Short mmCIF file of C-alpha atoms in Angstrom, two decimals:
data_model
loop_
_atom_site.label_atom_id
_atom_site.label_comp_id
_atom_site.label_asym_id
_atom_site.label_seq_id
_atom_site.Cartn_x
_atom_site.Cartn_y
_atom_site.Cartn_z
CA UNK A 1 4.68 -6.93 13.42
CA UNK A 2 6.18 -4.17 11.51
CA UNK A 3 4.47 -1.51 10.35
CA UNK A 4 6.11 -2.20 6.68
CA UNK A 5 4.80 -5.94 6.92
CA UNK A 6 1.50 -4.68 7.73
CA UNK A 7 1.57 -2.52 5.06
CA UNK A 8 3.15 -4.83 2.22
CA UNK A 9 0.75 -7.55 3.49
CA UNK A 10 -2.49 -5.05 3.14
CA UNK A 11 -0.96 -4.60 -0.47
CA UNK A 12 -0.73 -8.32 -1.27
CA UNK A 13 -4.31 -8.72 0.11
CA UNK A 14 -5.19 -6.24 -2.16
CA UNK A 15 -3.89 -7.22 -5.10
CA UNK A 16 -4.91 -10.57 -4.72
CA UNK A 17 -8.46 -9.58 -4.03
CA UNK A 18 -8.70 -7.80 -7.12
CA UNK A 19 -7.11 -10.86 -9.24
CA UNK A 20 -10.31 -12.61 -8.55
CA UNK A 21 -12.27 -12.23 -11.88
CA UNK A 22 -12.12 -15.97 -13.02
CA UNK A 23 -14.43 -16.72 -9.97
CA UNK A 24 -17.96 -16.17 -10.05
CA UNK A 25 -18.70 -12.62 -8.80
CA UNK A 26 -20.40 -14.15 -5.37
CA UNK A 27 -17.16 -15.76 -4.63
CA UNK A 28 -14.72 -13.19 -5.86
CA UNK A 29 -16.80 -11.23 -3.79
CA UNK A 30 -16.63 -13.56 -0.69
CA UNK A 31 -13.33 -13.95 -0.67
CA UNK A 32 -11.87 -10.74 -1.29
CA UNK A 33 -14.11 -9.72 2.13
CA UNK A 34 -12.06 -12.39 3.97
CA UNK A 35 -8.52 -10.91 2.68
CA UNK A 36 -9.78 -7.83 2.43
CA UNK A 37 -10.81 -7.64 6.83
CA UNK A 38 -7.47 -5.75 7.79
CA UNK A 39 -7.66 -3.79 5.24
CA UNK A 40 -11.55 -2.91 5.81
CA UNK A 41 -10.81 -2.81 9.43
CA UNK A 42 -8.49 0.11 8.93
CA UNK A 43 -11.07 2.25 8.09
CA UNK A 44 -12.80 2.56 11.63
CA UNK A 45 -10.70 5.10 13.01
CA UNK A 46 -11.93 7.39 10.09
CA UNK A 47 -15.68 6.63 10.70
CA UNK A 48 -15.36 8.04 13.97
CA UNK A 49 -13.56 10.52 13.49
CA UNK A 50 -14.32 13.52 15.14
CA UNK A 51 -13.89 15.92 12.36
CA UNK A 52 -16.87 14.01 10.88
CA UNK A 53 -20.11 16.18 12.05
CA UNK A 54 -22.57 14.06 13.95
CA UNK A 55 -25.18 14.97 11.19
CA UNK A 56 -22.83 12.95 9.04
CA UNK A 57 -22.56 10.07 11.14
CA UNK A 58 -26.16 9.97 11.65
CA UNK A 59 -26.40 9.08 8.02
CA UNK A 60 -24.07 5.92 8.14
CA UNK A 61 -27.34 4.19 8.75
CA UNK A 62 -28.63 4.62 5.62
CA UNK A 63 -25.13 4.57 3.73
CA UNK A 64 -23.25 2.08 5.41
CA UNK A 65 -20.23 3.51 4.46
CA UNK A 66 -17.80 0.47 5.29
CA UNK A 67 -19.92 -2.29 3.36
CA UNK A 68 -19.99 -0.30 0.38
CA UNK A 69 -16.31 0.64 0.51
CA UNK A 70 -15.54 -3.46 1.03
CA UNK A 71 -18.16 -4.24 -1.65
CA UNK A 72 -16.54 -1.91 -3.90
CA UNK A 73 -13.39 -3.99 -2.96
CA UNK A 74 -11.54 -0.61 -2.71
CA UNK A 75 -7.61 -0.46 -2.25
CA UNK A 76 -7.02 2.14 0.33
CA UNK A 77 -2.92 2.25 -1.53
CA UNK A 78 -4.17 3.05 -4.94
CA UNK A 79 -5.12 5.95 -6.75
CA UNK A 80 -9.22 6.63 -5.34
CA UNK A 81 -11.15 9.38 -7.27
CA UNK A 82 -14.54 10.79 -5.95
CA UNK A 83 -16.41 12.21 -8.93
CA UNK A 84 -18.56 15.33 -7.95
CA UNK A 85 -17.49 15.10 -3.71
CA UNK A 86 -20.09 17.93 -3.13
CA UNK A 87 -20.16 18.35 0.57
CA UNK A 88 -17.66 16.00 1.52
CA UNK A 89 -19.72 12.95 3.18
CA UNK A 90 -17.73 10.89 1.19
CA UNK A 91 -14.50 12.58 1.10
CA UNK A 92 -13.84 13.18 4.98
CA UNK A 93 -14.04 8.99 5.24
CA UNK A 94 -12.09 8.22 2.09
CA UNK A 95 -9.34 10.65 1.96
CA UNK A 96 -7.77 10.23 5.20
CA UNK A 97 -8.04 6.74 4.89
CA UNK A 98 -6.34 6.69 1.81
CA UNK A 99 -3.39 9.04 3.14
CA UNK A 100 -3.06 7.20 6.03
CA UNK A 101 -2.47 3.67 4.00
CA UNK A 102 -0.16 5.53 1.51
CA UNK A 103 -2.69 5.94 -1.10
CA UNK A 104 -3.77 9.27 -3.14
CA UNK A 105 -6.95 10.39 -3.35
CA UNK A 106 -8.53 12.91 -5.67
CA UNK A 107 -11.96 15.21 -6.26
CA UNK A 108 -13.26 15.16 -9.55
CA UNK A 109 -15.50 17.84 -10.86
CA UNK A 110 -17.52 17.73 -13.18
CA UNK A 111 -16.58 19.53 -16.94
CA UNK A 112 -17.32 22.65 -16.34
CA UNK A 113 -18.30 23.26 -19.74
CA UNK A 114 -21.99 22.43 -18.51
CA UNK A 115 -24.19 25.08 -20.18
CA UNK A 116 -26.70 23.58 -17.43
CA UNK A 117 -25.47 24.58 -14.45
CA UNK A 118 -25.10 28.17 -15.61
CA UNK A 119 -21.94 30.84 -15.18
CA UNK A 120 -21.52 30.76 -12.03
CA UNK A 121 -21.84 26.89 -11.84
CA UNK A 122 -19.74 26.76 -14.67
CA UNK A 123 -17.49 29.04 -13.22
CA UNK A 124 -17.32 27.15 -9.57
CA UNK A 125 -16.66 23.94 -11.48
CA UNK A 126 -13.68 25.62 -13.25
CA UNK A 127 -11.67 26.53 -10.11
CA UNK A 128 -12.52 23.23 -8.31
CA UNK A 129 -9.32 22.10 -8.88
CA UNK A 130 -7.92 25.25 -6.74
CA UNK A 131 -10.39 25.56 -4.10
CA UNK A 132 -11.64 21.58 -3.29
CA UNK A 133 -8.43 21.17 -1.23
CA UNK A 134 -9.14 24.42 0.76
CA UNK A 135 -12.51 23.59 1.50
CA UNK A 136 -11.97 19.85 2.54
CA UNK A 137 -8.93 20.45 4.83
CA UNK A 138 -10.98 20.89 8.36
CA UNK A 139 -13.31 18.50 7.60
CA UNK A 140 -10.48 16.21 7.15
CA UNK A 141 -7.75 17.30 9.20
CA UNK A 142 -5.74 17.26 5.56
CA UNK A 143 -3.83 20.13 4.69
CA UNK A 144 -1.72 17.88 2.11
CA UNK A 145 -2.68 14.96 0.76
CA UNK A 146 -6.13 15.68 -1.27
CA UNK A 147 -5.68 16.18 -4.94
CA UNK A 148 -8.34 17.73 -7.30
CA UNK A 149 -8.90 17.72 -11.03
CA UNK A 150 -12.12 18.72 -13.06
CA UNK A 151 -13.01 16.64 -16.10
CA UNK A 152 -12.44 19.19 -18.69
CA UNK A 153 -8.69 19.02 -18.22
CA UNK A 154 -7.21 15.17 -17.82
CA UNK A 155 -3.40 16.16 -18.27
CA UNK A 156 -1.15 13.91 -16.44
CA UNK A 157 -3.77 11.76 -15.41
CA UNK A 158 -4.98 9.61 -18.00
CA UNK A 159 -5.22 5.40 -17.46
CA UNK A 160 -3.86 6.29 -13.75
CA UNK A 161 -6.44 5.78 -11.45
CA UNK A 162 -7.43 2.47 -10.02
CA UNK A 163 -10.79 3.67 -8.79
CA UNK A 164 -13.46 6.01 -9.34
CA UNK A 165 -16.27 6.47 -6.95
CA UNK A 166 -19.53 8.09 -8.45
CA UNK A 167 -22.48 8.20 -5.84
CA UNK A 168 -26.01 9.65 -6.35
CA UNK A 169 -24.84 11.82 -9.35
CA UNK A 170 -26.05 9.95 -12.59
CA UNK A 171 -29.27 11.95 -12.32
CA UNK A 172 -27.69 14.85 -12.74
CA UNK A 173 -25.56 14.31 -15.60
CA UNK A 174 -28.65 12.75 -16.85
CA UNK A 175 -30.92 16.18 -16.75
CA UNK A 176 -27.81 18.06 -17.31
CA UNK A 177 -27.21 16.13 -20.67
CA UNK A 178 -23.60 15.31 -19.96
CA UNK A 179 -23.36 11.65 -18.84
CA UNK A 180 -21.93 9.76 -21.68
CA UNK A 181 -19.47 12.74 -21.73
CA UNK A 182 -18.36 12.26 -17.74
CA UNK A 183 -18.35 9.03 -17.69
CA UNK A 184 -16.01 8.80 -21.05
CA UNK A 185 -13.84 11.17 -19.32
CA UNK A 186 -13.73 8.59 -16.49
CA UNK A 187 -12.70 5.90 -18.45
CA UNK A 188 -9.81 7.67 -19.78
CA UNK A 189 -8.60 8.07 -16.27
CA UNK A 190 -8.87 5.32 -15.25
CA UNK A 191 -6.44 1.79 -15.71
CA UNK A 192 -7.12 -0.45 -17.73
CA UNK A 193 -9.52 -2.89 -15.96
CA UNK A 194 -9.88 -0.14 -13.77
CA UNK A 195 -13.02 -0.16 -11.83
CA UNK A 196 -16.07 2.52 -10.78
CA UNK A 197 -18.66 2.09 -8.35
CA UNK A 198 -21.99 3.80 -8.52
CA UNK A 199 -24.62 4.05 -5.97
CA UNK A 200 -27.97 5.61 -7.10
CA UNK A 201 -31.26 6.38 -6.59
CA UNK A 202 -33.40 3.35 -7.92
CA UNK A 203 -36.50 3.95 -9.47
CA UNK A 204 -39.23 0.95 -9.57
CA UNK A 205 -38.66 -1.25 -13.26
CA UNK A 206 -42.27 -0.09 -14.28
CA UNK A 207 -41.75 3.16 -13.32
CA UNK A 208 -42.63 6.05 -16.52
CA UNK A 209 -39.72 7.56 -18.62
CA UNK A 210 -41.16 11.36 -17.48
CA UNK A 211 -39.76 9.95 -13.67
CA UNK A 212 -36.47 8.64 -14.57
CA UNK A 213 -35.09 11.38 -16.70
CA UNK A 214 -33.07 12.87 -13.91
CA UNK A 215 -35.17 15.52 -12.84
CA UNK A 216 -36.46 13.20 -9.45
CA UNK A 217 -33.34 11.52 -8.96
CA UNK A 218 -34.84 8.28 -9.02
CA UNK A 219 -33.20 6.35 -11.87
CA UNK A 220 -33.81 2.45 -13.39
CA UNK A 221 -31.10 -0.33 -12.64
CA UNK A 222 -31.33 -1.38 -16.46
CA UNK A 223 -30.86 2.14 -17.89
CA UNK A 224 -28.00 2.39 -15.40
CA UNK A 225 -26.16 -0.67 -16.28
CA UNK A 226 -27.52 0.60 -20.41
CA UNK A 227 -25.43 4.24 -20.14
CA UNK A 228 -22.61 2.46 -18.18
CA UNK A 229 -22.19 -0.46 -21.03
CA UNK A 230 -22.37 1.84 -23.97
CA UNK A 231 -19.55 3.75 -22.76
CA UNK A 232 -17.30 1.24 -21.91
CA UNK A 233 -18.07 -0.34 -18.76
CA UNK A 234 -19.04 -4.06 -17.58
CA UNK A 235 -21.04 -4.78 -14.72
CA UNK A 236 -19.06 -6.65 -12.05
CA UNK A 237 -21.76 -7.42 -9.43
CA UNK A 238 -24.42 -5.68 -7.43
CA UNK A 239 -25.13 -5.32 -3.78
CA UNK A 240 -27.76 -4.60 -1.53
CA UNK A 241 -26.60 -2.85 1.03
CA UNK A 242 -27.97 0.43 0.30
CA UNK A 243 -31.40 -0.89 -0.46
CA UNK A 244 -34.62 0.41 1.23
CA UNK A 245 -38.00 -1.40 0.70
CA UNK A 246 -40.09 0.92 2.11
CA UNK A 247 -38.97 3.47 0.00
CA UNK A 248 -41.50 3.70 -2.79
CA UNK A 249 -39.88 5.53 -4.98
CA UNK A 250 -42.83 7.53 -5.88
CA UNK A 251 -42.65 11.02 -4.62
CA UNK A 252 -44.14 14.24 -6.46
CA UNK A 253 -40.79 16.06 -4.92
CA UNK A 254 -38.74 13.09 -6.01
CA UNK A 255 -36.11 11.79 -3.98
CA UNK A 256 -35.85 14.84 -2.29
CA UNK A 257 -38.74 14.19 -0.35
CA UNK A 258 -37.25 12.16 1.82
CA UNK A 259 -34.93 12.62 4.64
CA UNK A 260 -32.58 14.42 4.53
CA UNK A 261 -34.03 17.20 2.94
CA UNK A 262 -37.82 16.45 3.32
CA UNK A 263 -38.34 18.93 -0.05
CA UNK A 264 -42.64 20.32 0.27
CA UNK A 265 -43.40 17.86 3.18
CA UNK A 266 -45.42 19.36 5.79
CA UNK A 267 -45.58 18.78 9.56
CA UNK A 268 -48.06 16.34 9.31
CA UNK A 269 -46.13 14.10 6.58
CA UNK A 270 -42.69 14.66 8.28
CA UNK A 271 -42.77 11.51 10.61
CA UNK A 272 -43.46 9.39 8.17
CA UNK A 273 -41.03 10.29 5.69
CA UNK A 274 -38.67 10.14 8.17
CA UNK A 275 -39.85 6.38 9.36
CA UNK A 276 -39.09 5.57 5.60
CA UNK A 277 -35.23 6.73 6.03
CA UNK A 278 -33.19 7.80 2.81
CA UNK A 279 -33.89 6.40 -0.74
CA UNK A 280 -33.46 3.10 -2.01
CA UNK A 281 -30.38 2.78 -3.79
CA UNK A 282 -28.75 0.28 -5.92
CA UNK A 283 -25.23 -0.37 -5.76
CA UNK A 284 -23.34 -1.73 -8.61
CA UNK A 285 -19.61 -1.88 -9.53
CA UNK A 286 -17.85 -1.65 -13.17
CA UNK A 287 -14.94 -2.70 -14.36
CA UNK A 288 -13.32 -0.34 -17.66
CA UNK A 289 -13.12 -2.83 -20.48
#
């Protein structure tokens, strides 16, 4: 087999996984998986990679990083943003993948006209578009390839992505009093029907507005799928893979409590924290309307 059939053939699965809207979401779902296998398959290589720091591999546990990518039903040939990359878990899985399978992928920062993250936050978000690239290539093994673009300046972009991922960030634009802004910005980016795919920190349903205003990084799954429909999204489906259930969702420190950053926990509290693992997340995916 060619490696042009394989690659036309990935595209057709693809394509035809993403035509799947008249079904009901469990079965759209279902059956782009079973298209979708080659194409999911592909990604292994990257997983292991060893550019990826063990620290980061450690953490696949917890974020499962190939069952969210094939829940998000992500085309590895398209045009994949990252909002707010950060470190890189993310990126040094996706954007290889994506280069390798003829795709582009792209950073996106956040506006940097954030009053909230201060000058030289402001400033860093600014020249992300010049320095992301730079920063990513070891931890990739890119030195072409990785595109960047900040949210204050959408030239040449708009309605051109097919994808958009946005993971454990809507507390932030939440505290930082920017979210309807980003994820506006998003939607001009992306295609029509276009799709994003959030994973988040869930707060419990009952738990009180002063915990799910950003600030613990916990946030509700009905104010999340609230902010996401008033600017333009629909919910697609949900999934469960990054759930935790013996994450309580509860902690003074908020979700930096737990591992990995175990924020104010003492020697004595450490082993349990880390028995509970990383937060419980919800993972939902939007199409652009």
């Amino acid at each position: 087999m060619t490696g042009r059939f394989v690659k036309s053939s990935m595209a057709a699965m693809a394509v035809a996984a993403l035509s799947l809207g008249a079904c009901s979401y469990d079965k759209a779902a279902e059956t782009a998986g079973e298209m979708a296998a080659p194409m999911m398959a592909s990604i292994d290589p990257f997983l292991a990679s060893p550019l990826r720091t063990e620290a980061d591999k450690g953490r696949d546990q917890y974020r499962h990083p190939k069952e969210t990518v094939a829940f998000f039903q992500i085309n590895p040939m398209g045009k994949i943003g990252e909002y707010a990359p950060g470190g890189g878990w993310w990126t040094t899985i996706l954007a290889p993948w994506v280069a390798a399978n003829g795709g582009q992928y792209y950073g996106i920062g956040f506006n940097p006209d954030t009053p909230a993250l201060g000058e030289n936050g402001m400033t860093g978000a600014r020249n992300f578009p010049t320095t992301f690239a730079e920063r990513m290539a070891p931890k990739t093994g890119l030195t072409s390839g990785i595109g960047a673009i900040h949210l204050g300046d959408l030239s040449g972009h708009e309605g051109s992505f097919d994808f958009i991922m946005a993971t454990r960030m809507m507390h932030n634009m939440l505290r930082w009093g920017v979210i309807d802004r980003e994820f506006q910005a998003m939607g001009t980016l992306l295609k029509p029907g276009g799709m994003i795919g959030i994973e988040q920190h869930r707060a419990k349903a009952d738990a009180p507005e002063s915990y799910v205003d950003g600030s613990k990084g916990y946030l509700k799954e009905a104010q999340v799928i609230a902010i996401m429909e008033r600017n333009g999204f629909e919910l697609v489906g949900k999934s469960e893979i990054n759930a935790n259930p013996m994450d309580p969702a509860n902690h003074a420190e908020g979700v930096w409590a737990l591992p990995p950053a175990l924020r104010g926990a003492n020697e004595a509290d450490k082993p349990k924290l880390q028995a509970i693992g990383e937060s419980d997340r919800m993972t939902l995916l939007f199409r652009k309307k």
